[in-house]
Amino acid sequence: EISITEQCLILNVRNSFEPENRSRENYMEGIGLKNVRRRLELLYPNKHVLKIDKESNIFSIYLCINWTDNADVCD
């Protein structure tokens, strides 16, 4: 799902996967995710929210990018 308003962009992604012997940490802090987090902080400091979660066999990502001065947009 993607939503675009005058204040923000919101992206919600949910994907199923086959459970393996990987730990939660491997899903949450890979090099690619570290790079994404860093890039978001550089481009949108204090104007974005990135939430990543893994439950059972569902991997979900929520990203909100605020392009206004309203700090409450992504909360």
Coordinates of C-alpha atoms in Angstrom, one line a residue:
E1 CA 0.0 0.0 0.0
I2 CA 1.2 3.5 -0.8
S3 CA -0.5 6.7 0.3
I4 CA 0.6 10.2 -0.8
T5 CA -0.8 13.4 0.7
E6 CA 0.3 17.0 0.9
Q7 CA 2.1 16.2 4.1
C8 CA 3.6 12.7 3.7
L9 CA 4.3 9.5 1.9
I10 CA 3.2 6.3 3.6
L11 CA 4.4 2.9 2.5
N12 CA 3.1 -0.3 4.1
V13 CA 4.5 -3.7 2.9
R14 CA 3.6 -7.1 4.2
N15 CA 5.2 -10.2 2.8
S16 CA 5.0 -13.9 3.8
F17 CA 8.2 -16.0 3.9
E18 CA 9.3 -19.5 4.7
P19 CA 10.7 -19.6 8.3
E20 CA 14.3 -20.7 8.4
N21 CA 16.9 -21.0 11.2
R22 CA 17.6 -17.2 11.1
S23 CA 17.2 -15.1 14.1
R24 CA 15.1 -12.0 14.4
E25 CA 18.3 -9.9 14.5
N26 CA 19.4 -11.2 11.1
Y27 CA 16.1 -9.9 9.6
M28 CA 16.2 -6.6 11.5
E29 CA 19.8 -5.4 11.1
G30 CA 21.3 -6.6 7.9
I31 CA 23.7 -4.4 6.0
G32 CA 21.0 -3.3 3.5
L33 CA 18.7 -2.2 6.3
K34 CA 21.5 -0.4 8.1
N35 CA 22.1 1.5 4.8
V36 CA 18.4 2.3 4.4
R37 CA 18.2 3.6 8.0
R38 CA 21.3 5.8 7.5
R39 CA 20.1 7.2 4.2
L40 CA 16.7 8.1 5.6
E41 CA 18.4 9.8 8.5
L42 CA 20.6 11.8 6.1
L43 CA 17.8 12.8 3.7
Y44 CA 14.9 13.2 6.2
P45 CA 16.4 13.9 9.7
N46 CA 13.6 13.7 12.3
K47 CA 11.0 13.6 9.4
H48 CA 10.5 9.9 8.9
V49 CA 9.4 6.7 10.7
L50 CA 10.6 3.3 9.7
K51 CA 9.2 0.3 11.5
I52 CA 10.2 -3.2 10.6
D53 CA 8.6 -6.3 12.2
K54 CA 8.7 -10.0 11.8
E55 CA 6.0 -12.2 13.3
S56 CA 5.6 -15.9 12.5
N57 CA 6.0 -16.0 8.7
I58 CA 5.0 -12.4 8.0
F59 CA 7.5 -9.6 7.5
S60 CA 6.1 -6.1 7.6
I61 CA 7.5 -2.6 6.9
Y62 CA 6.0 0.7 7.6
L63 CA 7.6 3.8 6.3
C64 CA 6.4 7.4 6.6
I65 CA 8.3 10.3 5.1
N66 CA 7.1 13.7 6.2
W67 CA 7.9 16.6 3.9
T68 CA 6.3 19.3 6.0
D69 CA 7.2 21.1 9.2
N70 CA 4.4 19.3 11.1
A71 CA 6.2 16.9 13.5
D72 CA 3.0 14.9 14.2
V73 CA 2.4 13.7 10.6
C74 CA 4.1 10.3 11.0
D75 CA 3.1 9.5 14.5

